[in-house]
Short mmCIF file of C-alpha atoms and ligand atoms in Angstrom, two decimals:
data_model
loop_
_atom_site.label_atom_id
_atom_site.label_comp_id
_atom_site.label_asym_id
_atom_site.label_seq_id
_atom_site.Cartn_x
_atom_site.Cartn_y
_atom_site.Cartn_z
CA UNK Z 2 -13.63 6.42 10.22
CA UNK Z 3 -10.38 7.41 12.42
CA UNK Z 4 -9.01 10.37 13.62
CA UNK Z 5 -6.15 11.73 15.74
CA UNK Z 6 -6.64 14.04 18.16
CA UNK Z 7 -3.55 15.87 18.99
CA UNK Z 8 -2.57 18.72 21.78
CA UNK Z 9 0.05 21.18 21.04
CA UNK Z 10 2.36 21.42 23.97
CA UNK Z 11 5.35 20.73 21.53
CA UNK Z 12 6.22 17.80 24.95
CA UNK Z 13 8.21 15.72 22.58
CA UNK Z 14 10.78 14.16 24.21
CA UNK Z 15 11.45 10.48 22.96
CA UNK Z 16 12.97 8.07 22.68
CA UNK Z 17 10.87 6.77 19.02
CA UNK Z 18 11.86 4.06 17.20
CA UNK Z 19 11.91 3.63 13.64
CA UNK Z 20 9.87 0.62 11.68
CA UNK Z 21 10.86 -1.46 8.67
CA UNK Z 22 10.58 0.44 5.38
CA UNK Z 23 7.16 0.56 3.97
CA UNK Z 24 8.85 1.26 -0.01
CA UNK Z 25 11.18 -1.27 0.66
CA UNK Z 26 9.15 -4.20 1.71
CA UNK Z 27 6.28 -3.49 -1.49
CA UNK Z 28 9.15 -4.32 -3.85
CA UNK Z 29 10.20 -7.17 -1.89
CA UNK Z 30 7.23 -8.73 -1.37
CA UNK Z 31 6.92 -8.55 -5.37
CA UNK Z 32 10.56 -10.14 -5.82
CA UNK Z 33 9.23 -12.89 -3.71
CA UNK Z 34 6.94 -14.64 -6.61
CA UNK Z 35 9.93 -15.13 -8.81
CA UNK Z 36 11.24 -17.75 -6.12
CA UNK Z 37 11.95 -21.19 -6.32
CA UNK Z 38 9.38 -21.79 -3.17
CA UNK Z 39 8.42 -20.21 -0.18
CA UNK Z 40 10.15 -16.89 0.57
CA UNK Z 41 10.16 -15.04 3.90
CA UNK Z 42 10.37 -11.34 4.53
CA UNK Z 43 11.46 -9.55 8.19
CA UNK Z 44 11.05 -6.57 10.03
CA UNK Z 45 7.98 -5.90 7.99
CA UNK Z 46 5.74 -2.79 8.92
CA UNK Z 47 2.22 -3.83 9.69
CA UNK Z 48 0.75 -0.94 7.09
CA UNK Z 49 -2.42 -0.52 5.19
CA UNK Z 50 -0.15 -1.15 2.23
CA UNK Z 51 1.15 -4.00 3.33
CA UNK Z 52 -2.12 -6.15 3.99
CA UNK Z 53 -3.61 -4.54 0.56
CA UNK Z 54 -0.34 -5.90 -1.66
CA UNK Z 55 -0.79 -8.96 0.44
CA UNK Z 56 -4.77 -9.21 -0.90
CA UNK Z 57 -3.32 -8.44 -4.60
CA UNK Z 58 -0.42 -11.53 -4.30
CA UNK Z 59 -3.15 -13.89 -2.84
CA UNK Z 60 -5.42 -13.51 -5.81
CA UNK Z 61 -3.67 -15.35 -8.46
CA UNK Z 62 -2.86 -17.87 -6.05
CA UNK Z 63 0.23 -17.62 -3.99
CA UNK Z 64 -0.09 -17.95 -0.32
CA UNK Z 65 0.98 -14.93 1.58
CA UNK Z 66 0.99 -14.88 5.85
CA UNK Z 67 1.74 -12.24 8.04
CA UNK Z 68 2.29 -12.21 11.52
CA UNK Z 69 2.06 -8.38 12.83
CA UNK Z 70 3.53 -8.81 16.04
CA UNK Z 71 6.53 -10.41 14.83
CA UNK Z 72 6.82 -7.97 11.93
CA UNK Z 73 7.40 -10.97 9.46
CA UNK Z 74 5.81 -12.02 6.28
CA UNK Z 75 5.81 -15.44 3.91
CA UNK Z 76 5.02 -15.94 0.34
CA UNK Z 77 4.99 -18.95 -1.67
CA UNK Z 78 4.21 -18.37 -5.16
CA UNK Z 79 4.01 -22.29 -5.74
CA UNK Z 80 0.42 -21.95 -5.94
CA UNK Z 81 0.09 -18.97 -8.55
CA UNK Z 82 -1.86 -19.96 -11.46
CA UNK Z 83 -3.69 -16.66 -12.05
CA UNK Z 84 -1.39 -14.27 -13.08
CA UNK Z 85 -3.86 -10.45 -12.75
CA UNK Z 86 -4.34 -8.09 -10.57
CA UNK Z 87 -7.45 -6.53 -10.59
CA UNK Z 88 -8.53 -3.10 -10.36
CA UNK Z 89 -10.42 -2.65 -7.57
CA UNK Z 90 -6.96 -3.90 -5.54
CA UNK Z 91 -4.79 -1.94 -7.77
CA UNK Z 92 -6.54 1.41 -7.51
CA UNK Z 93 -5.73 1.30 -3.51
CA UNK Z 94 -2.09 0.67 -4.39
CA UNK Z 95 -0.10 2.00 -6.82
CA UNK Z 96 2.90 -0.02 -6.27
CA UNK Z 97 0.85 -3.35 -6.95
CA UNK Z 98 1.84 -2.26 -10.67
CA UNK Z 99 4.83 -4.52 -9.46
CA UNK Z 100 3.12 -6.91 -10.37
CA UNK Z 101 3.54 -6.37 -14.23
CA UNK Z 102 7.36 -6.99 -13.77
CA UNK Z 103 7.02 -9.77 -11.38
CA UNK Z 104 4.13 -12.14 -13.08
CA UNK Z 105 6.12 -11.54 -16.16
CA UNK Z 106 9.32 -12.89 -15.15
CA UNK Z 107 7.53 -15.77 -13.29
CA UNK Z 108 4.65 -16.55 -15.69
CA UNK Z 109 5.45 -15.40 -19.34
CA UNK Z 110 2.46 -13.26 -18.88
CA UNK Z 111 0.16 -10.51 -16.70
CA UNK Z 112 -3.23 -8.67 -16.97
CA UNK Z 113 -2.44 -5.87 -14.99
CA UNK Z 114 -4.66 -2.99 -13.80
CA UNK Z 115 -3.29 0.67 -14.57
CA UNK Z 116 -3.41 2.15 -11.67
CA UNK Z 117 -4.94 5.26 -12.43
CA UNK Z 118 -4.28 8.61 -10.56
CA UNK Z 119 -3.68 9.60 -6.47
CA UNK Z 120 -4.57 12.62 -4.16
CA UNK Z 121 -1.94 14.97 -5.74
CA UNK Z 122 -2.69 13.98 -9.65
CA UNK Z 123 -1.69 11.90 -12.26
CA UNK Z 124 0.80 9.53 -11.65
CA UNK Z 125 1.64 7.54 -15.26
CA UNK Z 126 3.23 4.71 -15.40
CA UNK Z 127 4.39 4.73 -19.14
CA UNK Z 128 8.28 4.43 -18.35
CA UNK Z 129 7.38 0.88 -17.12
CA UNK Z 130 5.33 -0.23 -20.03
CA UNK Z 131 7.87 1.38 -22.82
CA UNK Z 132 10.69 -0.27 -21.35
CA UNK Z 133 9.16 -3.87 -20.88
CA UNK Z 134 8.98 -3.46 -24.48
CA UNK Z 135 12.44 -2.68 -25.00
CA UNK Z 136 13.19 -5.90 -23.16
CA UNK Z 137 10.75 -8.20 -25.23
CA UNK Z 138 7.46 -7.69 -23.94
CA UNK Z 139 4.04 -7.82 -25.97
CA UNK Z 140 1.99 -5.18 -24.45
CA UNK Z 141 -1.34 -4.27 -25.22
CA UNK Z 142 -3.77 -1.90 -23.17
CA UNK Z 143 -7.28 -2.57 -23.25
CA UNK Z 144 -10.18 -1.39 -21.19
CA UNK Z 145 -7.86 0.06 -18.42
CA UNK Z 146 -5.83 -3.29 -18.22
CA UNK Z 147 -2.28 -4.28 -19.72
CA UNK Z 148 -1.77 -7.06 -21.36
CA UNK Z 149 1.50 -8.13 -21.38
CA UNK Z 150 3.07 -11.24 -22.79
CA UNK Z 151 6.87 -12.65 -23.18
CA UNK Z 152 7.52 -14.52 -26.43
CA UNK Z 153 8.63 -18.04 -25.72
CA UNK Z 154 11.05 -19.03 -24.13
CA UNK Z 155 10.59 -15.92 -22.25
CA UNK Z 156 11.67 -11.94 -22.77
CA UNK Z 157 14.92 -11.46 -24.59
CA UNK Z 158 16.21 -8.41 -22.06
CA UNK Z 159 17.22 -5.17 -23.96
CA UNK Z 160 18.27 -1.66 -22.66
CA UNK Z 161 16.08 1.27 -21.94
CA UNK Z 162 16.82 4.79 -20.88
CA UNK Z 163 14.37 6.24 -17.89
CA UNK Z 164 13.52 9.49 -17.94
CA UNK Z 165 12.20 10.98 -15.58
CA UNK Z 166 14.89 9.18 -13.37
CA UNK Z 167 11.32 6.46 -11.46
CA UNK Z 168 11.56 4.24 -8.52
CA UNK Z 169 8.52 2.39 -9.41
CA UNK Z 170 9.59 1.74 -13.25
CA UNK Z 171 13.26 0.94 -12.14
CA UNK Z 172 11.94 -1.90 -9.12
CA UNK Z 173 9.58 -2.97 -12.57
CA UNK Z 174 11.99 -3.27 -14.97
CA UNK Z 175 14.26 -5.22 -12.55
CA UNK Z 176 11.63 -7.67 -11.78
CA UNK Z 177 11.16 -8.44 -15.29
CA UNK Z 178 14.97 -8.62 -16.64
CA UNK Z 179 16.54 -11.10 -13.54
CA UNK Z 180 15.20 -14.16 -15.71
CA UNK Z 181 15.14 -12.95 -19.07
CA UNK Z 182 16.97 -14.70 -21.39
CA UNK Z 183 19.78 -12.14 -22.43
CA UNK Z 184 21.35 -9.47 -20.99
CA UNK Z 185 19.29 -5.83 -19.94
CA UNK Z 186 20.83 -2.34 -18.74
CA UNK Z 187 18.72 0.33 -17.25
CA UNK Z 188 19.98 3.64 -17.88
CA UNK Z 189 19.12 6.83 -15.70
CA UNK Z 190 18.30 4.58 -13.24
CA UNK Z 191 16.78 4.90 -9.36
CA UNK Z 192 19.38 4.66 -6.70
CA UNK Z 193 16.89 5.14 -4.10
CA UNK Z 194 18.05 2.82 -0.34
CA UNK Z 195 14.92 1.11 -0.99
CA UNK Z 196 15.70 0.44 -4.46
CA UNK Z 197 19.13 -0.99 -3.64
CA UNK Z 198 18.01 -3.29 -0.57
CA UNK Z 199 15.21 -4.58 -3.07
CA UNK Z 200 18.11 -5.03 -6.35
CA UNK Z 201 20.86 -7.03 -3.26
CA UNK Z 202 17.53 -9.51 -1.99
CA UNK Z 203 17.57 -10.27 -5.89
CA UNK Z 204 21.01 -10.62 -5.92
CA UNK Z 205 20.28 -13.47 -2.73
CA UNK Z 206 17.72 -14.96 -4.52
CA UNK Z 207 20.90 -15.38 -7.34
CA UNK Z 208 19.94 -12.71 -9.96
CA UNK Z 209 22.91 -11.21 -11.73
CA UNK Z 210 22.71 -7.38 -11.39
CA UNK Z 211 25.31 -4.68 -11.50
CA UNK Z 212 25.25 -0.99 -10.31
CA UNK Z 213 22.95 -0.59 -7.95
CA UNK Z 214 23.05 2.46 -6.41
CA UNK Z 215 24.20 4.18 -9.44
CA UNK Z 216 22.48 6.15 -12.62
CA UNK Z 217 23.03 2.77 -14.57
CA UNK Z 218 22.24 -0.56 -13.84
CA UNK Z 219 23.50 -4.15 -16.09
CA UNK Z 220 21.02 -7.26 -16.02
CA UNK Z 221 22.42 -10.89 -16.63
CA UNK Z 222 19.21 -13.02 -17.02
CA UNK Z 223 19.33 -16.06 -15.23
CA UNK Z 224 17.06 -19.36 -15.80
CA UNK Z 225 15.51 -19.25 -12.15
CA UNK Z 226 15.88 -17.50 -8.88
CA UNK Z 227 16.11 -19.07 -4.90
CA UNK Z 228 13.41 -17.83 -2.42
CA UNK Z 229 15.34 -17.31 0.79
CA UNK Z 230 14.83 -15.12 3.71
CA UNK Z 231 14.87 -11.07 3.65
CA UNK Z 232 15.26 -8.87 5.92
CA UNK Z 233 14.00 -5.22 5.54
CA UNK Z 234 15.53 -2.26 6.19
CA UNK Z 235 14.33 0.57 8.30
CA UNK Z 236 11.96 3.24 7.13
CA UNK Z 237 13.66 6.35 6.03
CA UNK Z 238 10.86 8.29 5.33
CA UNK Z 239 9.62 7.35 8.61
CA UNK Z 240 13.20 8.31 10.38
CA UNK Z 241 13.25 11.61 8.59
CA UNK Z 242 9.89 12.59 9.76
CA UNK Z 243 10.98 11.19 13.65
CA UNK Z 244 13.56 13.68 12.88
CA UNK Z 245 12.02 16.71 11.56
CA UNK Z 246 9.39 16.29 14.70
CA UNK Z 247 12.04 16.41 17.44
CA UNK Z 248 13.70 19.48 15.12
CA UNK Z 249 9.94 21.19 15.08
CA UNK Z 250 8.15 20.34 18.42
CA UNK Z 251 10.68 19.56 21.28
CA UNK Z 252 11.48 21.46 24.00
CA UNK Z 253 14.63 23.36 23.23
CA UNK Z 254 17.86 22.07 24.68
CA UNK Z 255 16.06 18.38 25.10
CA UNK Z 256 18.03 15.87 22.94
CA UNK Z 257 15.51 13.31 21.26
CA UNK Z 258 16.80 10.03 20.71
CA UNK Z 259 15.72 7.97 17.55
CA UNK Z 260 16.23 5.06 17.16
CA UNK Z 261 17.15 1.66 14.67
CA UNK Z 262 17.07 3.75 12.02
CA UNK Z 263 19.92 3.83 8.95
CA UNK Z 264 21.00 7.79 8.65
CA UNK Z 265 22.64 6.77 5.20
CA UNK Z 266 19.60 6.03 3.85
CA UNK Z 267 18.87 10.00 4.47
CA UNK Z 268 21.32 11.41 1.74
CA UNK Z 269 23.61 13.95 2.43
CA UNK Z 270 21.77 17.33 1.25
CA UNK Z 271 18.70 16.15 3.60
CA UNK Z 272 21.50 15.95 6.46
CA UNK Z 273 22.94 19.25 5.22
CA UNK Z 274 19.74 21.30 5.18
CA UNK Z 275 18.50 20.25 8.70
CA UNK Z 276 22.00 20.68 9.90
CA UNK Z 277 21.57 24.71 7.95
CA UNK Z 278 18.26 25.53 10.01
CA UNK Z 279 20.78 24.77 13.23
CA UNK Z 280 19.47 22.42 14.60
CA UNK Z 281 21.77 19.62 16.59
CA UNK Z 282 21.98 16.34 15.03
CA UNK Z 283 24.42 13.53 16.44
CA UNK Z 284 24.14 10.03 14.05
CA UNK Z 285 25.38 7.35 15.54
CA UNK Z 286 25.22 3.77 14.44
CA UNK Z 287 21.43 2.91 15.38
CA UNK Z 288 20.16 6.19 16.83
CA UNK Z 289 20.39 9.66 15.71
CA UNK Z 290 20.23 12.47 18.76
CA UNK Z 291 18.03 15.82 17.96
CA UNK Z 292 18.67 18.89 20.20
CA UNK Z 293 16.38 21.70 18.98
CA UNK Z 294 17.66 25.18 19.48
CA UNK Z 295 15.52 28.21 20.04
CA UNK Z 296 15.08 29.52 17.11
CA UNK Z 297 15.31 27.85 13.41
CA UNK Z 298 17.14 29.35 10.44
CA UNK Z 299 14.62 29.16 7.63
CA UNK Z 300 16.05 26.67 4.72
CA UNK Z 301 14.66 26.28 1.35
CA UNK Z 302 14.71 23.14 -0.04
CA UNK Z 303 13.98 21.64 -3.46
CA UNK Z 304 13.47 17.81 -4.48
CA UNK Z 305 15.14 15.67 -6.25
CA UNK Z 306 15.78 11.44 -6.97
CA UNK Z 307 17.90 10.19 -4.50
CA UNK Z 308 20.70 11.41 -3.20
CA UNK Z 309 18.45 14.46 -3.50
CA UNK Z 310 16.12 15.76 -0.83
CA UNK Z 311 13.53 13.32 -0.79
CA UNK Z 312 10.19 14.01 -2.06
CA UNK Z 313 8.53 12.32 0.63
CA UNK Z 314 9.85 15.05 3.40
CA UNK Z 315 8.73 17.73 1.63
CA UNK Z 316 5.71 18.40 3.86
CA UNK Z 317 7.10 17.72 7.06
CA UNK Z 318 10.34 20.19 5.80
CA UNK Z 319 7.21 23.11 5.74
CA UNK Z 320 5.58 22.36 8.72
CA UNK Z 321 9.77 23.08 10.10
CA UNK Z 322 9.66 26.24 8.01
CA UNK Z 323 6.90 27.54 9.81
CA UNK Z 324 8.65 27.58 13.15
CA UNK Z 325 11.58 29.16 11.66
CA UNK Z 326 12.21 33.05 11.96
CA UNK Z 327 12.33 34.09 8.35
CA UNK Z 328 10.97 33.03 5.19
CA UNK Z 329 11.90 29.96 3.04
CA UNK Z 330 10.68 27.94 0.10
CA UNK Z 331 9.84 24.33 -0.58
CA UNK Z 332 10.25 23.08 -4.21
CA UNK Z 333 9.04 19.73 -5.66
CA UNK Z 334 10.71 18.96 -8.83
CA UNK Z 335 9.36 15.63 -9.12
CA UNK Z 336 5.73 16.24 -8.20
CA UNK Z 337 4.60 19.81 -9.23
CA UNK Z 338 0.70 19.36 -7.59
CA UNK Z 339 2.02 17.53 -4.25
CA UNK Z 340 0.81 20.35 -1.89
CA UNK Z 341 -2.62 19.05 -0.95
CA UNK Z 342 -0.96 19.80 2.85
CA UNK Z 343 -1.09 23.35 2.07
CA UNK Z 344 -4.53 24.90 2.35
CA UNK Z 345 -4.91 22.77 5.69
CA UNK Z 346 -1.79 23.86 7.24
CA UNK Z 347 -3.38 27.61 6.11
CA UNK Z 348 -6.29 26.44 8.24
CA UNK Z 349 -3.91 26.57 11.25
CA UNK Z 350 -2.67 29.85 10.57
CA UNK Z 351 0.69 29.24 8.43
CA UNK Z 352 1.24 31.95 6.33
CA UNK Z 353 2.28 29.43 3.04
CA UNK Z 354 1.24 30.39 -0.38
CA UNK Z 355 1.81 28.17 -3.63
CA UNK Z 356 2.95 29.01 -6.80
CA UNK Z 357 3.42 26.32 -9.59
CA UNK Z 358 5.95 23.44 -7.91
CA UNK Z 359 7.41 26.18 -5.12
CA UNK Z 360 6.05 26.78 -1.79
CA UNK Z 361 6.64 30.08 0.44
CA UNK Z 362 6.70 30.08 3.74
CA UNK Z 363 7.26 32.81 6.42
CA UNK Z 364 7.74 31.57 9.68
CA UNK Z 365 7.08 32.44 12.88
CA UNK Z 366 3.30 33.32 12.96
CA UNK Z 367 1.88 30.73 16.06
CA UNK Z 368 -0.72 28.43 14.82
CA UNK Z 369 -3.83 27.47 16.77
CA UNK Z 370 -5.33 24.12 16.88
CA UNK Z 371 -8.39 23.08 14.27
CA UNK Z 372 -9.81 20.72 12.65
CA UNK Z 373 -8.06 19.22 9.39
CA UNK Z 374 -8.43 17.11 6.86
CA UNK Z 375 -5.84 14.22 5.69
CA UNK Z 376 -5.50 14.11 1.50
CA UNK Z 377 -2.45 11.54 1.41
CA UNK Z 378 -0.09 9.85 3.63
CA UNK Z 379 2.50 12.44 4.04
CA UNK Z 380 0.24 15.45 3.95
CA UNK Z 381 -1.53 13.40 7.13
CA UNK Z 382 1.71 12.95 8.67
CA UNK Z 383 2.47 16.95 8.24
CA UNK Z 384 -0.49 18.16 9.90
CA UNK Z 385 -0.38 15.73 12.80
CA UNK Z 386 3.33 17.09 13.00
CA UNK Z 387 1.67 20.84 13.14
CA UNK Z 388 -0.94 19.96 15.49
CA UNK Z 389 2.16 19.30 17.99
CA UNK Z 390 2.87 22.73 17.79
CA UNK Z 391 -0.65 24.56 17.50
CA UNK Z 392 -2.01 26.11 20.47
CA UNK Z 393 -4.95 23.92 21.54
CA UNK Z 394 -6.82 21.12 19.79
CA UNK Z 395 -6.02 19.70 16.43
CA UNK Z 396 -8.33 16.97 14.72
CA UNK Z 397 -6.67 15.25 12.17
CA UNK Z 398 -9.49 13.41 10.18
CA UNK Z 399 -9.43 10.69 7.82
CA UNK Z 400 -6.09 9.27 9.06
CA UNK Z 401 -6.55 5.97 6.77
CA UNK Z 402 -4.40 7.86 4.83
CA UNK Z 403 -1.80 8.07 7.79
CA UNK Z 404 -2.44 3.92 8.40
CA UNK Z 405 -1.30 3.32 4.71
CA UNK Z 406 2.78 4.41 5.95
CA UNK Z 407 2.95 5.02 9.48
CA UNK Z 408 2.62 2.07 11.94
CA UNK Z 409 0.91 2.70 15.34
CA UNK Z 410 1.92 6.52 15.12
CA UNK Z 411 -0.42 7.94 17.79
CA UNK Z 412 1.52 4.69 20.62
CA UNK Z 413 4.67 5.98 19.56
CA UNK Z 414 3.85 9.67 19.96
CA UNK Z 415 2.19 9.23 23.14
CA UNK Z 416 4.89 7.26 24.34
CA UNK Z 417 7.23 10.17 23.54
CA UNK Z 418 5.39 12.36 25.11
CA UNK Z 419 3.21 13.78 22.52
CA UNK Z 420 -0.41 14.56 23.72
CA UNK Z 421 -2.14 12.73 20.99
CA UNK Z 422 -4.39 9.77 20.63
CA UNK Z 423 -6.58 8.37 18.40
CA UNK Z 424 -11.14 8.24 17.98
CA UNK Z 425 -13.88 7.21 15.67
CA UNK Z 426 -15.86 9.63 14.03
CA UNK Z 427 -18.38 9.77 11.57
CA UNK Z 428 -17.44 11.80 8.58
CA UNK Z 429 -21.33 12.47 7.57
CA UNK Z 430 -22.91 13.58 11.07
CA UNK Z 431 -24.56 16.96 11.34
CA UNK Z 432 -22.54 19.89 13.24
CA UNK Z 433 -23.84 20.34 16.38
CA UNK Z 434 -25.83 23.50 16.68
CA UNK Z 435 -23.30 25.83 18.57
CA UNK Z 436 -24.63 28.99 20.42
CA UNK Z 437 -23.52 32.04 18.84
CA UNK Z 438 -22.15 34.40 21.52
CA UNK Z 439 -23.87 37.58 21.87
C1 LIG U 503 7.88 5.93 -5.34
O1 LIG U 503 6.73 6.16 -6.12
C2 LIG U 503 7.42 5.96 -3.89
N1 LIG U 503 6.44 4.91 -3.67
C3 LIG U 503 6.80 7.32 -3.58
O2 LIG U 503 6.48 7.33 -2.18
C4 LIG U 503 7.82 8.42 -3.86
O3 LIG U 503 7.20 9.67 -3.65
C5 LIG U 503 8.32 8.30 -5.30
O4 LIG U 503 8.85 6.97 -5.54
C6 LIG U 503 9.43 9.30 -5.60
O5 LIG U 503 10.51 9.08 -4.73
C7 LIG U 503 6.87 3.66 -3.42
O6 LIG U 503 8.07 3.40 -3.38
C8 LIG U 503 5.81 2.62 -3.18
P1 LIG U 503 8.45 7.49 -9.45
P2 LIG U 503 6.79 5.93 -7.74
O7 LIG U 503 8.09 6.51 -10.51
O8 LIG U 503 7.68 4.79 -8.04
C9 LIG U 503 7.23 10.18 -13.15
C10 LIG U 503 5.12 7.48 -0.29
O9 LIG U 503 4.69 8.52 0.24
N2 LIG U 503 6.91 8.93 -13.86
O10 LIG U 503 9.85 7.52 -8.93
O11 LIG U 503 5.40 5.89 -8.23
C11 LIG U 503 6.29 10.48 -12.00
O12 LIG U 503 5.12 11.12 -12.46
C12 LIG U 503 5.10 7.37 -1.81
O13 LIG U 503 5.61 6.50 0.32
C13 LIG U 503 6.56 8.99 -15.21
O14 LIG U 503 6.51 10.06 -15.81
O15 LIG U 503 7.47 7.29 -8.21
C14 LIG U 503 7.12 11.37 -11.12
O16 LIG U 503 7.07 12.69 -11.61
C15 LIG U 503 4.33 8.50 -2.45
N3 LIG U 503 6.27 7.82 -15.87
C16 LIG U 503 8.55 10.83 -11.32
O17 LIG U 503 8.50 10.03 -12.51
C17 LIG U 503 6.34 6.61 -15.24
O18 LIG U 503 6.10 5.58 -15.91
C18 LIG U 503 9.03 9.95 -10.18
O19 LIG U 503 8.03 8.95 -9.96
C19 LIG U 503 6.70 6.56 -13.88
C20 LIG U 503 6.98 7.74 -13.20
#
C-alpha cells in the first residue's frame, strides 16, 4: 500500500497543470456503447477510475484500450453481447451505475449491480431507477441487482422530475432517453460542466437534446447514434484544488500559475468566495494566476448543485479556513456525513468541530506534521494539501483513495516545488518500539 510523504515548507510555487476531467470522461466513456462502432475519447486522465470503468465496459464484451501516455481511450461496443455489470466491479465505482442507462439504450436490457454505499454513507441511487420507469423501463431488484428491461421496440421516453437536483441520475437518464422511441424531459435537472460536455458528445454522436446547462432538459429519441471522437474537458475539481493550494501554501506575494484549465467550469460563487478571503486571482484563457496575501479573510461557504459551490471543494475550502485569521464555517447541503477529513485534520492541530452538515473552523492555530489517514478521494487530497502547511512531516496513508481522482499528484507537486513524494508501506506492521524519554 502507498503513501505520500509530504514536508511543510508551504514552497509552492508552480507552474501545475490541470488534467482531463475525471467526472467527465466516466459519463463519456458510458455514452460510448450507444455508438454505431468504435468511439474514441481524448485528454483522458489515467485514474484508478478510469481503468476500473474500463474493466466494467470490457465484461459484457466491448473492447476498450487505453494508452496513458497519450491520455486517449477507444471503445467499440460492436462486441457487447453481455449486457451486466457485476458487483464486485460496481462496488469500486459508483458511477459504473451508468451502465443501467447505457446497456438499456443499446441492448433493450441490463443486470446492473446497486452500488451500495461509500466512505461518507449512503449514497442511493433511487432517482435513477424511478425515472427509467417513467420513461418505459421494467425494473425489478433482486438480490442486490436491477433488472431492467425496455418493452419492444424499445423504451417509450416520458418525463420525470429529479429531486434532489443528481448528476449521476441526470448523465443516467440521458443515456437511456437519446434512443427511446418518443420524446423525454428531465426536470430539475444537473447543469453540472461535466454534465453538459457529456449531453454536447451526445449531441455529436446525433442525439437530439435541449437545455443543457439548465434546470430542464427535452429528449427527442432517435433510432441510432454515431461513435465519433471526444475530447474531454479539463478537471475542475482538480483546477479548484490547484487553486485553493497556491491560495493556502505559497509563499505570499509569489503568483502561481495554473494551467489548461477552464475557470468557467468553476461557477461564479466559488470565484466569489476565494476572491472574499483576498486572495489574488487573474483568469485568463488557459491559466489562472494565484498571488496569496499574508493573511486570509475567513469565508464560510455552503454547497450546492452547480452553479453552487461545489461539493467536491469542500475539504480543500477548510484546510484554507484554517490559515485564515478568524473563524468560518463549511456547509454541505448535499452530503450531510462528508467530513471524514475532519478528525484527521484535528490530528494536525486544526481547531474544526462538526455539527450536523456545518463545519467550524477557527483559523490560525499552526499545525504540525503527523501521520494521517485517507477515507475518500477528496478528504486524501485535503490532508496532503495540510501537510504543505504543517510544520514537519506529514504521512498521508492509504492514498489509493487519492489514485482514484488525482493523476501523478506527488510529480506535479514536486515539480512545483512542494516537498512531497511518494513510498510503500505496510498497513499491518508492528510500531517500532520507541524509547520513552526520561
Ligand atoms: C457526482 O456523484 C460526482 N461523481 C461526485 O463526485 C459529486 O460529489 C456529486 O456528483 C455531487 O456533485 C461523479 O460525477 C462520478 P448526485 P453522484 O447524484 O452523481 C442524492 C468525486 O469526488 N441522490 O449528484 O453520485 C445524493 O444522495 C465524486 O469526484 C438521491 O437521493 O451525485 C446526494 O445527496 C464524489 N438519489 C445528491 O442526490 C439518487 O438516486 C446529489 O448526488 C441519486 C442521488
Amino acid at each position: 500500500m502507498d503513501k505520500l510523504v509530504v514536508h511543510g515548507d508551504s514552497s509552492l510555487t508552480g507552474p501545475l497543470t490541470v488534467g482531463g476531467s475525471k467526472n467527465t470522461a466516466l459519463p463519456l466513456m458510458a455514452a460510448t456503447l450507444l455508438g454505431d462502432g468504435p468511439s474514441t475519447i481524448t485528454n483522458v486522465p489515467d485514474l484508478r477510475d478510469v481503468r476500473t470503468f474500463s474493466k466494467v465496459i470490457r465484461y459484457g464484451g466491448p473492447s476498450v484500450t487505453f494508452d496513458p501516455k497519450a491520455h486517449t481511450l477507444s471503445v467499440d461496443a460492436t462486441a457487447l453481447e453481455t449486457p451486466v455489470a457485476p458487483y464486485e466491479m460496481v462496488k469500486k465505482m459508483r458511477a459504473s451505475f451508468y451502465m443501467l442507462g447505457a446497456l438499456l439504450g443499446r441492448c433493450g436490457r441490463a443486470k446492473v449491480s446497486l452500488p451500495g454505499g461509500c466512505a461518507w454513507g449512503p449514497r442511493p441511487v433511487d432517482l435513477h431507477i424511478k425515472g427509467m420507469r417513467a420513461f418505459g423501463a421494467d425494473i425489478e431488484l433482486d438480490e442486490g441487482y436491477v433488472h431492467a428491461s425496455t418493452p419492444p421496440g424499445g423504451l417509450e421516453g416520458g418525463t420525470f422530475r429529479l429531486d434532489p437536483v443528481s448528476v449521476g441520475a441526470t448523465i443516467n437518464l440521458l443515456l437511456a432517453a437519446v434512443t427511446a422511441r418518443g420524446p423525454s424531459k428531465i426536470e430539475n435537472a444537473a447543469a453540472e460542466p461535466d454534465v453538459v460536455a457529456f449531453g454536447r458528445a451526445l449531441q455529436e454522436m446525433g442525439a437530439q437534446i435541449d437545455g443543457l446547462g439548465t434546470r430542464t432538459l427535452e429528449v427527442q429519441g432517435v433510432d441510432r447514434l454515431r461513435s465519433g471522437t471526444f475530447r474531454n474537458t479539463p478537471d475542475r475539481i482538480e483546477l479548484g484544488t490547484f487553486l485553493l493550494m497556491a491560495a493556502t501554501a505559497s509563499p505570499p506575494g509569489t503568483p502561481v500559475k495554473i494551467r489548461k484549465g477552464t475557470h468557467e467550469h468553476l461557477g461564479p460563487v466559488f470565484k466569489d468566495k476565494l476572491a472574499a478571503t483576498g486572495v489574488d486571482v487573474s483568469y485568463d484563457d488557459e491559466t489562472v494566476t494565484v498571488t496569496r496575501p499574508d493573511t486570509l479573510r475567513p469565508v464560510s461557504i455552503e454547497t450546492a448543485p452547480f452553479p453552487g459551490f461545489a461539493t467536491d471543494l469542500q475539504a480543500q475550502w477548510t484546510v484554507l479556513l484554517g490559515t485564515t485569521d478568524g473563524t468560518a464555517t463549511v456547509t454541505d447541503t448535499i452530503y450531510d456525513d462528508r467530513f471524514k477529513h475532519v478528525p484527521e485534520l484535528q490530528r494536525l492541530g486544526m481547531e474544526i468541530g462538526v455539527d450536523g452538515n456545518t463545519a467550524t473552523v477557527r483559523g490560525g492555530t499552526p499545525l504540525q506534521g503527523a501521520k494521517v489517514m485517507s477515507t475518500d478521494l477528496r478528504a486524501s487530497v485535503s490532508l496532503v494539501m495540510a501537510g504543505m502547511i504543517a510544520e514537519g512531516r506529514t504521512d498521508v496513508l492509504r492514498v489509493y483513495h487519492l489514485d482514484r481522482g488525482y493523476e501523478a499528484l506527488e510529480d506535479k507537486l514536486g515539480a512545483a516545488g512542494v516537498s512531497i513524494h511518494r513510498e510503500a508501506y505496510d498497513e499491518f506492521a508492528e510500531p517500532e518500539r520507541e524509547s520513552v524519554a526520561e
